[in-house]
Amino acid sequence: MARPRQFDEEQVIRAVRDQFWDAGYAATSLEDLVRVSGLGKGSLYGAFGDKHRLFLRALREYTDTSGGYLREMLTSAPRALDALRAFVMAPVNDPGGAAARRGCLMANSTYELATSDPDVLAEARRTYEATTAVVAESVGRAQDEGDLPRDVDPVETARALLAAQQGLVFMGRTGLDIDTLTATARTLAAKLLPDA
Amino acid sequence: MARPRQFDEEQVIRAVRDQFWDAGYAATSLEDLVRVSGLGKGSLYGAFGDKHRLFLRALREYTDTSGGYLREMLTSAPRALDALRAFVMAPVNDPGGAAARRGCLMANSTYELATSDPDVLAEARRTYEATTAVVAESVGRAQDEGDLPRDVDPVETARALLAAQQGLVFMGRTGLDIDTLTATARTLAAKLLPDA
DNA sequence: GGTTTGGTGGACCGTACGGTCAATAATTGC
DNA sequence: GCAATTATTGACCGTACGGTCCACCAAACC
């Protein structure tokens, strides 16, 4: 055997992910990555490959983590309708609005890179489809529980909810104050998820 | 007097705007701008200043133009409710879905630069507020025409419609096919703008 | 403890970028 | 036609970037 790694791979990926999240892909230099990871350039390359592969790895970490949160959010509430409300409200579920201003790493990356980077586009589609599927499942449950009308297509409703949520994320990125954003989130939730 | 300009300023700005629109700010090099404008580097600098100022100029051209389209769209329909439907459906109002994939230059720029560029953030807020205002005006008209209930706040409704529209733009950027996107747009319009 | 294996880190490299500048060209007023 | 003024061009510059490489080092096995 030989010398073992002196760093925690997951910890480095999380630090790198946060850097990309805050500054975007192009605006993050290798020097930034060296700084936040605490590793040297050589180690970074040896362990993760070049900047692009490192970014994809960080992006995957993000989608895995937030995918986990999403499943938890959708299954933890006693009633599926409440879980769907929480899903729409998620972008404003942060007192200071810091999360709203930071936005969603997947959305940020899609806007920055989807037209030029097939790997990012593929990851975006994968995440989008997975999210639609799990939300649609909750819509179905809400129907079973008698909280949503039976005459709507769960997948179609899920897409509308996802669009609403991402629209809120966009408005958060424009720096809209958190109170106004919260009010809009409530309006959207009320219109798309009527009590009937 | 001296030698006159040999190019049409507006034409150059539009070409530059399209380049930024397709590739984003960071991914557009000065060489790209020279190519699409047909001017030399020096001329570009002499006429418009550096890359950042040129970008702001192109962005302003975009917001002015699409602001004009917006006003036209909202005032041309006989009934304000139809105009609001058209507003929500605007991102999919393109047969091939090319416009949907390209997205909105203002949104693209907000996602790429809002956290690091105060000028872009300010322009985003300005555009966002102007759009909210004109849409809210149409919501008020729809209320006057008896097509929307009186008990909703026009500004709040306008924000929800804008969020829905931008959510559709996001889904278009993930490469979602135009038919599915159109269906989702219809769902959102139906839920947010009931016939009653 | 010697040898082997792989990790580490920073010096180094080529390049492509944004930006500058000086020489030249085109127009106007006299 | 000459002077004055401004547009045009592309060669040129400094720099910061992503990426490579190699000398050194630490653990593991015999």
Coordinates of C-alpha atoms (C1' of nucleotides) in Angstrom, one line a residue:
Chain A
M1 CA 0.0 0.0 0.0
A2 CA 0.9 3.6 -0.2
R3 CA 0.2 7.0 1.4
P4 CA -3.5 7.5 2.0
R5 CA -5.5 10.6 1.1
Q6 CA -5.1 13.4 3.6
F7 CA -8.5 15.0 2.9
D8 CA -12.1 14.0 3.1
E9 CA -13.3 13.7 -0.5
E10 CA -16.9 14.5 0.4
Q11 CA -15.9 17.6 2.4
V12 CA -13.8 18.9 -0.5
I13 CA -16.7 18.4 -2.9
R14 CA -19.0 20.3 -0.7
A15 CA -16.6 23.2 -0.4
V16 CA -16.1 23.2 -4.2
R17 CA -19.9 23.0 -4.7
D18 CA -20.4 26.1 -2.5
Q19 CA -17.8 28.0 -4.4
F20 CA -19.5 27.2 -7.8
W21 CA -22.9 27.9 -6.2
D22 CA -21.8 31.4 -5.1
A23 CA -19.8 32.5 -8.1
G24 CA -20.8 30.3 -11.0
Y25 CA -18.6 28.1 -13.2
A26 CA -16.7 30.6 -15.4
A27 CA -16.2 33.1 -12.6
T28 CA -14.6 30.4 -10.4
S29 CA -10.9 30.1 -11.0
L30 CA -8.7 27.1 -10.2
E31 CA -7.1 29.3 -7.6
D32 CA -10.5 29.8 -5.9
L33 CA -10.9 26.0 -5.9
V34 CA -7.5 25.5 -4.4
R35 CA -8.3 28.0 -1.7
V36 CA -11.7 26.6 -0.7
S37 CA -10.6 23.0 -0.9
G38 CA -7.3 23.5 0.9
L39 CA -5.6 21.2 -1.6
G40 CA -2.9 21.9 -4.2
K41 CA -3.6 22.0 -7.9
G42 CA -1.9 18.7 -8.4
S43 CA -4.0 16.9 -5.7
L44 CA -7.2 18.4 -7.1
Y45 CA -6.3 17.1 -10.6
G46 CA -5.2 13.7 -9.3
A47 CA -8.3 13.1 -7.3
F48 CA -11.0 14.6 -9.5
G49 CA -9.7 15.4 -12.9
D50 CA -10.0 18.8 -14.6
K51 CA -12.2 21.8 -13.7
H52 CA -15.1 20.6 -15.8
R53 CA -15.2 17.1 -14.3
L54 CA -14.8 18.6 -10.8
F55 CA -17.8 20.8 -11.6
L56 CA -19.9 17.9 -12.7
R57 CA -19.0 16.0 -9.6
A58 CA -20.0 19.0 -7.4
L59 CA -23.2 19.4 -9.4
R60 CA -24.1 15.7 -8.9
E61 CA -23.4 16.1 -5.2
Y62 CA -25.9 19.0 -5.2
T63 CA -28.6 17.1 -7.1
D64 CA -28.2 14.1 -4.9
T65 CA -28.4 16.1 -1.7
S66 CA -31.3 18.3 -2.7
G67 CA -33.0 15.2 -4.2
G68 CA -32.8 13.7 -0.7
Y69 CA -34.3 16.8 0.9
L70 CA -37.1 16.8 -1.7
R71 CA -38.0 13.2 -0.9
E72 CA -37.9 13.9 2.8
M73 CA -40.0 17.0 2.4
L74 CA -42.6 15.2 0.3
T75 CA -42.9 12.2 2.6
S76 CA -42.6 13.7 6.0
A77 CA -45.9 15.7 6.0
P78 CA -48.9 13.7 7.1
R79 CA -50.9 15.0 4.1
A80 CA -49.5 15.1 0.6
L81 CA -51.2 18.4 -0.1
D82 CA -49.3 20.1 2.7
A83 CA -46.1 18.5 1.3
L84 CA -46.8 20.0 -2.1
R85 CA -47.4 23.4 -0.5
A86 CA -44.0 23.1 1.3
F87 CA -42.5 22.2 -2.1
V88 CA -43.7 25.4 -3.7
M89 CA -42.8 27.5 -0.7
A90 CA -39.3 25.9 -0.4
P91 CA -37.4 28.8 -2.1
V92 CA -38.6 31.2 0.6
N93 CA -38.2 28.8 3.5
D94 CA -35.3 30.8 4.9
P95 CA -35.8 33.7 7.3
G96 CA -33.2 36.1 5.9
G97 CA -33.8 35.2 2.2
A98 CA -30.2 34.2 1.8
A99 CA -31.2 31.0 0.1
A100 CA -33.5 32.8 -2.2
R101 CA -30.7 35.1 -3.3
R102 CA -28.3 32.2 -3.8
G103 CA -30.9 30.4 -5.8
C104 CA -30.6 26.8 -7.0
L105 CA -27.2 25.5 -8.2
M106 CA -28.9 23.4 -10.8
A107 CA -30.9 26.3 -12.2
N108 CA -27.9 28.6 -12.1
S109 CA -25.8 26.1 -14.0
T110 CA -28.6 25.4 -16.5
Y111 CA -28.8 29.1 -17.3
E112 CA -25.0 29.6 -17.5
L113 CA -24.1 26.4 -19.4
A114 CA -27.0 24.4 -20.8
T115 CA -26.5 25.8 -24.3
S116 CA -22.8 25.0 -24.5
D117 CA -22.3 22.0 -22.2
P118 CA -24.1 18.8 -23.1
D119 CA -23.1 17.2 -19.8
V120 CA -24.8 20.0 -17.8
L121 CA -27.8 19.9 -20.0
A122 CA -28.1 16.1 -19.5
E123 CA -27.8 16.5 -15.7
A124 CA -30.5 19.3 -15.8
R125 CA -32.9 17.1 -17.7
R126 CA -32.2 14.1 -15.5
T127 CA -32.9 16.2 -12.4
Y128 CA -35.9 17.9 -13.9
E129 CA -37.5 14.5 -14.8
A130 CA -36.7 13.0 -11.4
T131 CA -38.2 16.0 -9.6
T132 CA -41.3 15.9 -11.8
A133 CA -41.7 12.2 -11.1
V134 CA -41.6 12.4 -7.3
V135 CA -43.8 15.5 -7.2
A136 CA -46.3 13.8 -9.5
E137 CA -46.3 10.9 -7.0
S138 CA -47.3 13.2 -4.2
V139 CA -50.0 14.8 -6.4
G140 CA -51.4 11.3 -6.8
R141 CA -51.3 10.8 -3.1
A142 CA -53.1 14.1 -2.5
Q143 CA -55.8 12.9 -4.9
D144 CA -56.1 9.6 -3.0
E145 CA -56.4 11.5 0.2
G146 CA -59.2 13.5 -1.4
D147 CA -57.4 16.8 -1.2
L148 CA -57.0 17.4 -5.0
P149 CA -59.6 16.8 -7.7
R150 CA -59.3 13.6 -9.6
D151 CA -59.7 15.2 -13.0
V152 CA -56.2 16.7 -13.2
D153 CA -53.2 14.8 -14.6
P154 CA -50.6 14.3 -11.7
V155 CA -47.6 14.8 -14.1
E156 CA -49.1 17.9 -15.6
T157 CA -49.8 19.4 -12.2
A158 CA -46.3 18.5 -11.1
R159 CA -44.8 20.3 -14.0
A160 CA -46.9 23.4 -13.2
L161 CA -45.8 23.3 -9.6
L162 CA -42.1 22.9 -10.6
A163 CA -42.4 25.9 -13.0
A164 CA -44.0 28.0 -10.2
Q165 CA -41.2 27.0 -7.8
Q166 CA -38.5 27.9 -10.3
G167 CA -40.2 31.1 -11.2
L168 CA -39.9 32.0 -7.5
V169 CA -36.3 31.1 -7.6
F170 CA -35.8 33.5 -10.4
M171 CA -37.5 36.3 -8.6
G172 CA -35.3 35.7 -5.6
R173 CA -32.2 36.0 -7.8
T174 CA -33.3 39.5 -8.8
G175 CA -33.0 40.4 -5.1
L176 CA -36.7 40.8 -4.5
D177 CA -37.2 41.2 -0.8
I178 CA -38.2 38.0 1.1
D179 CA -41.6 39.3 2.3
T180 CA -42.9 40.1 -1.2
L181 CA -41.4 36.8 -2.4
T182 CA -43.2 34.9 0.3
A183 CA -46.5 36.6 -0.5
T184 CA -46.1 35.6 -4.2
A185 CA -45.2 32.0 -3.2
R186 CA -48.4 31.9 -1.1
T187 CA -50.5 33.2 -4.0
L188 CA -49.0 30.6 -6.4
A189 CA -49.6 27.8 -3.9
A190 CA -53.2 28.9 -3.3
K191 CA -54.0 29.1 -7.0
L192 CA -52.2 25.8 -8.0
L193 CA -53.3 23.8 -5.0
P194 CA -56.8 24.8 -4.1
D195 CA -58.2 23.4 -0.9
A196 CA -61.0 21.5 -2.7
Chain B
M1 CA -16.0 68.0 -38.8
A2 CA -14.3 64.6 -39.2
R3 CA -14.7 61.2 -40.6
P4 CA -18.2 59.8 -40.0
R5 CA -19.0 56.4 -38.5
Q6 CA -19.1 53.6 -41.1
F7 CA -21.5 51.4 -39.3
D8 CA -25.0 51.5 -38.0
E9 CA -24.8 51.7 -34.2
E10 CA -28.1 50.0 -33.6
Q11 CA -27.3 47.2 -36.0
V12 CA -24.1 46.5 -34.2
I13 CA -25.8 46.5 -30.8
R14 CA -28.3 44.0 -32.0
A15 CA -25.6 41.7 -33.4
V16 CA -23.7 42.0 -30.1
R17 CA -26.9 41.4 -28.1
D18 CA -27.6 38.2 -30.1
Q19 CA -24.1 36.9 -29.4
F20 CA -24.4 37.5 -25.6
W21 CA -27.9 36.0 -25.8
D22 CA -26.6 32.8 -27.4
A23 CA -23.4 32.4 -25.4
G24 CA -23.7 34.4 -22.2
Y25 CA -21.3 37.1 -21.0
A26 CA -18.2 35.2 -19.9
A27 CA -18.4 32.8 -22.8
T28 CA -18.4 35.6 -25.3
S29 CA -14.9 36.8 -26.1
L30 CA -13.9 40.1 -27.6
E31 CA -13.0 38.2 -30.7
D32 CA -16.6 36.9 -31.0
L33 CA -17.8 40.5 -30.7
V34 CA -15.4 41.7 -33.4
R35 CA -16.7 38.9 -35.6
V36 CA -20.4 39.5 -35.2
S37 CA -20.1 43.3 -35.3
G38 CA -17.8 43.4 -38.3
L39 CA -15.8 46.2 -36.5
G40 CA -12.2 46.1 -35.2
K41 CA -11.4 46.1 -31.5
G42 CA -10.4 49.7 -31.5
S43 CA -13.7 50.8 -33.1
L44 CA -15.7 48.8 -30.7
Y45 CA -13.9 50.4 -27.8
G46 CA -14.1 53.9 -29.2
A47 CA -17.8 53.7 -29.8
F48 CA -19.0 51.7 -26.8
G49 CA -16.3 51.4 -24.2
D50 CA -15.2 48.1 -22.7
K51 CA -16.9 44.7 -22.8
H52 CA -18.9 45.3 -19.7
R53 CA -20.3 48.6 -20.9
L54 CA -21.0 47.1 -24.3
F55 CA -22.9 44.3 -22.6
L56 CA -25.0 46.7 -20.5
R57 CA -25.8 48.6 -23.7
A58 CA -26.9 45.4 -25.4
L59 CA -28.9 44.4 -22.3
R60 CA -30.6 47.7 -22.3
E61 CA -31.5 47.3 -26.0
Y62 CA -33.0 44.0 -25.1
T63 CA -35.1 45.3 -22.3
D64 CA -36.3 48.2 -24.3
T65 CA -37.3 46.0 -27.3
S66 CA -39.0 43.3 -25.3
G67 CA -40.6 46.0 -23.1
G68 CA -42.1 47.3 -26.3
Y69 CA -43.3 43.9 -27.3
L70 CA -44.8 43.4 -23.9
R71 CA -46.8 46.7 -24.0
E72 CA -48.0 45.8 -27.5
M73 CA -49.0 42.3 -26.5
L74 CA -50.9 43.6 -23.5
T75 CA -52.8 46.3 -25.3
S76 CA -53.5 44.8 -28.7
A77 CA -56.0 42.1 -27.5
P78 CA -59.6 43.3 -27.2
R79 CA -59.9 41.8 -23.7
A80 CA -57.3 42.1 -21.0
L81 CA -57.7 38.5 -19.9
D82 CA -56.7 37.2 -23.3
A83 CA -53.7 39.5 -23.2
L84 CA -52.7 38.1 -19.9
R85 CA -53.0 34.5 -21.3
A86 CA -50.8 35.5 -24.2
F87 CA -48.3 36.9 -21.6
V88 CA -48.0 33.6 -19.8
M89 CA -47.9 31.7 -23.1
A90 CA -45.3 34.0 -24.6
P91 CA -42.3 31.7 -23.9
V92 CA -43.8 28.9 -26.0
N93 CA -45.2 31.2 -28.7
D94 CA -42.7 29.9 -31.3
P95 CA -43.4 26.8 -33.4
G96 CA -40.0 25.2 -33.3
G97 CA -39.3 26.0 -29.6
A98 CA -36.1 27.8 -30.6
A99 CA -37.1 30.9 -28.5
A100 CA -37.8 28.7 -25.6
R101 CA -34.4 27.1 -25.7
R102 CA -32.7 30.5 -26.1
G103 CA -34.6 31.8 -23.1
C104 CA -34.7 35.4 -22.0
L105 CA -31.5 37.5 -22.1
M106 CA -32.5 39.3 -19.0
A107 CA -33.1 36.1 -17.1
N108 CA -29.9 34.5 -18.5
S109 CA -27.9 37.5 -17.4
T110 CA -29.5 37.6 -14.0
Y111 CA -28.6 34.0 -13.3
E112 CA -25.0 34.5 -14.6
L113 CA -24.2 37.9 -13.2
A114 CA -26.6 39.2 -10.6
T115 CA -24.5 38.1 -7.6
S116 CA -21.3 39.7 -8.9
D117 CA -22.5 42.6 -11.1
P118 CA -24.5 45.4 -9.4
D119 CA -25.3 47.0 -12.8
V120 CA -26.9 43.9 -14.1
L121 CA -28.8 43.4 -10.8
A122 CA -30.1 46.9 -11.0
E123 CA -31.2 46.4 -14.6
A124 CA -32.9 43.2 -13.6
R125 CA -34.8 44.8 -10.8
R126 CA -35.8 47.7 -13.0
T127 CA -37.1 45.4 -15.7
Y128 CA -38.8 43.2 -13.2
E129 CA -40.6 46.1 -11.6
A130 CA -41.6 47.7 -14.9
T131 CA -43.0 44.3 -16.1
T132 CA -44.9 43.8 -12.9
A133 CA -46.4 47.3 -13.2
V134 CA -47.7 46.9 -16.8
V135 CA -49.0 43.4 -16.1
A136 CA -50.8 44.6 -13.0
E137 CA -52.4 47.3 -15.1
S138 CA -53.8 44.6 -17.4
V139 CA -55.0 42.6 -14.4
G140 CA -56.9 45.7 -13.3
R141 CA -58.4 46.1 -16.7
A142 CA -59.5 42.4 -16.7
Q143 CA -61.2 43.1 -13.4
D144 CA -62.9 46.1 -14.9
E145 CA -64.0 44.0 -17.8
G146 CA -65.5 41.5 -15.4
D147 CA -63.1 38.7 -16.4
L148 CA -61.2 38.4 -13.1
P149 CA -62.6 38.5 -9.6
R150 CA -62.3 41.8 -7.7
D151 CA -60.9 40.3 -4.5
V152 CA -57.4 39.7 -5.8
D153 CA -54.6 42.3 -5.7
P154 CA -53.5 43.2 -9.2
V155 CA -49.9 43.6 -8.3
E156 CA -49.9 40.3 -6.4
T157 CA -51.5 38.5 -9.4
A158 CA -49.0 40.1 -11.7
R159 CA -46.1 38.8 -9.7
A160 CA -47.6 35.3 -9.8
L161 CA -48.1 35.5 -13.5
L162 CA -44.5 36.7 -14.0
A163 CA -43.2 33.9 -11.8
A164 CA -45.1 31.4 -13.9
Q165 CA -43.8 32.8 -17.1
Q166 CA -40.2 32.7 -15.9
G167 CA -40.7 29.2 -14.6
L168 CA -41.7 28.2 -18.1
V169 CA -38.6 29.9 -19.5
F170 CA -36.5 27.9 -17.1
M171 CA -38.1 24.6 -18.2
G172 CA -37.5 25.7 -21.8
R173 CA -33.8 26.1 -21.1
T174 CA -33.6 22.5 -19.9
G175 CA -34.5 21.5 -23.4
L176 CA -37.9 20.3 -22.6
D177 CA -39.8 19.6 -25.8
I178 CA -42.1 22.4 -27.0
D179 CA -45.3 20.3 -26.8
T180 CA -44.9 19.4 -23.2
L181 CA -43.9 23.0 -22.5
T182 CA -47.0 24.3 -24.2
A183 CA -49.2 22.0 -22.2
T184 CA -47.6 23.2 -19.0
A185 CA -48.1 26.8 -20.1
R186 CA -51.8 26.1 -20.7
T187 CA -52.1 24.5 -17.3
L188 CA -50.5 27.5 -15.6
A189 CA -52.6 30.0 -17.5
A190 CA -55.8 28.0 -16.7
K191 CA -55.0 27.9 -12.9
L192 CA -53.8 31.4 -12.5
L193 CA -56.4 33.0 -14.9
P194 CA -59.7 31.2 -14.3
D195 CA -62.5 32.1 -16.7
A196 CA -64.7 33.3 -13.9
Chain C
dG1 C1' 14.8 -0.2 7.7
dG2 C1' 14.5 -0.6 2.9
dT3 C1' 11.5 -0.5 -0.9
dT4 C1' 7.5 0.4 -3.2
dT5 C1' 3.4 3.0 -4.0
dG6 C1' 0.8 6.6 -4.4
dG7 C1' -0.3 11.6 -2.4
dT8 C1' 1.2 16.4 -2.2
dG9 C1' 2.3 21.0 -3.5
dG10 C1' 4.1 24.5 -5.9
dA11 C1' 7.0 25.9 -9.7
dC12 C1' 6.3 26.2 -14.3
dC13 C1' 4.1 26.5 -19.2
dG14 C1' 1.4 27.8 -23.2
dT15 C1' -2.4 30.2 -24.4
dA16 C1' -6.2 33.1 -25.0
dC17 C1' -8.1 36.8 -23.0
dG18 C1' -9.4 42.0 -22.4
dG19 C1' -7.5 46.0 -23.5
dT20 C1' -4.1 49.7 -25.8
dC21 C1' -2.0 52.4 -29.3
dA22 C1' 0.0 54.3 -33.2
dA23 C1' -0.3 54.6 -38.0
dT24 C1' -3.6 55.4 -41.6
dA25 C1' -7.9 56.8 -43.9
dA26 C1' -11.9 59.6 -44.6
dT27 C1' -14.5 63.6 -44.2
dT28 C1' -15.4 68.7 -43.4
dG29 C1' -14.4 73.7 -43.2
dC30 C1' -11.6 77.2 -44.9
Chain D
dG1 C1' -5.7 71.7 -51.5
dC2 C1' -4.6 72.0 -46.8
dA3 C1' -5.4 71.6 -42.0
dA4 C1' -8.1 69.7 -38.4
dT5 C1' -10.6 66.1 -36.5
dT6 C1' -12.3 61.7 -35.9
dA7 C1' -13.0 56.7 -37.4
dT8 C1' -10.6 52.4 -38.5
dT9 C1' -7.4 48.8 -38.2
dG10 C1' -4.6 45.2 -36.5
dA11 C1' -0.4 44.5 -34.3
dC12 C1' 0.9 44.5 -29.8
dC13 C1' 0.9 44.1 -24.5
dG14 C1' 0.4 42.4 -19.8
dT15 C1' -1.9 39.2 -17.3
dA16 C1' -4.5 35.5 -15.4
dC17 C1' -6.1 31.5 -16.6
dG18 C1' -6.4 26.1 -16.9
dG19 C1' -3.4 22.6 -16.9
dT20 C1' 1.2 19.8 -16.3
dC21 C1' 5.1 18.1 -14.1
dC22 C1' 8.4 16.8 -10.9
dA23 C1' 10.8 16.7 -6.6
dC24 C1' 9.5 15.4 -2.2
dC25 C1' 7.0 12.9 1.3
dA26 C1' 4.3 9.6 4.1
dA27 C1' 2.4 5.2 4.8
dA28 C1' 2.5 0.0 4.2
dC29 C1' 4.6 -4.3 3.5
dC30 C1' 8.5 -7.4 3.7

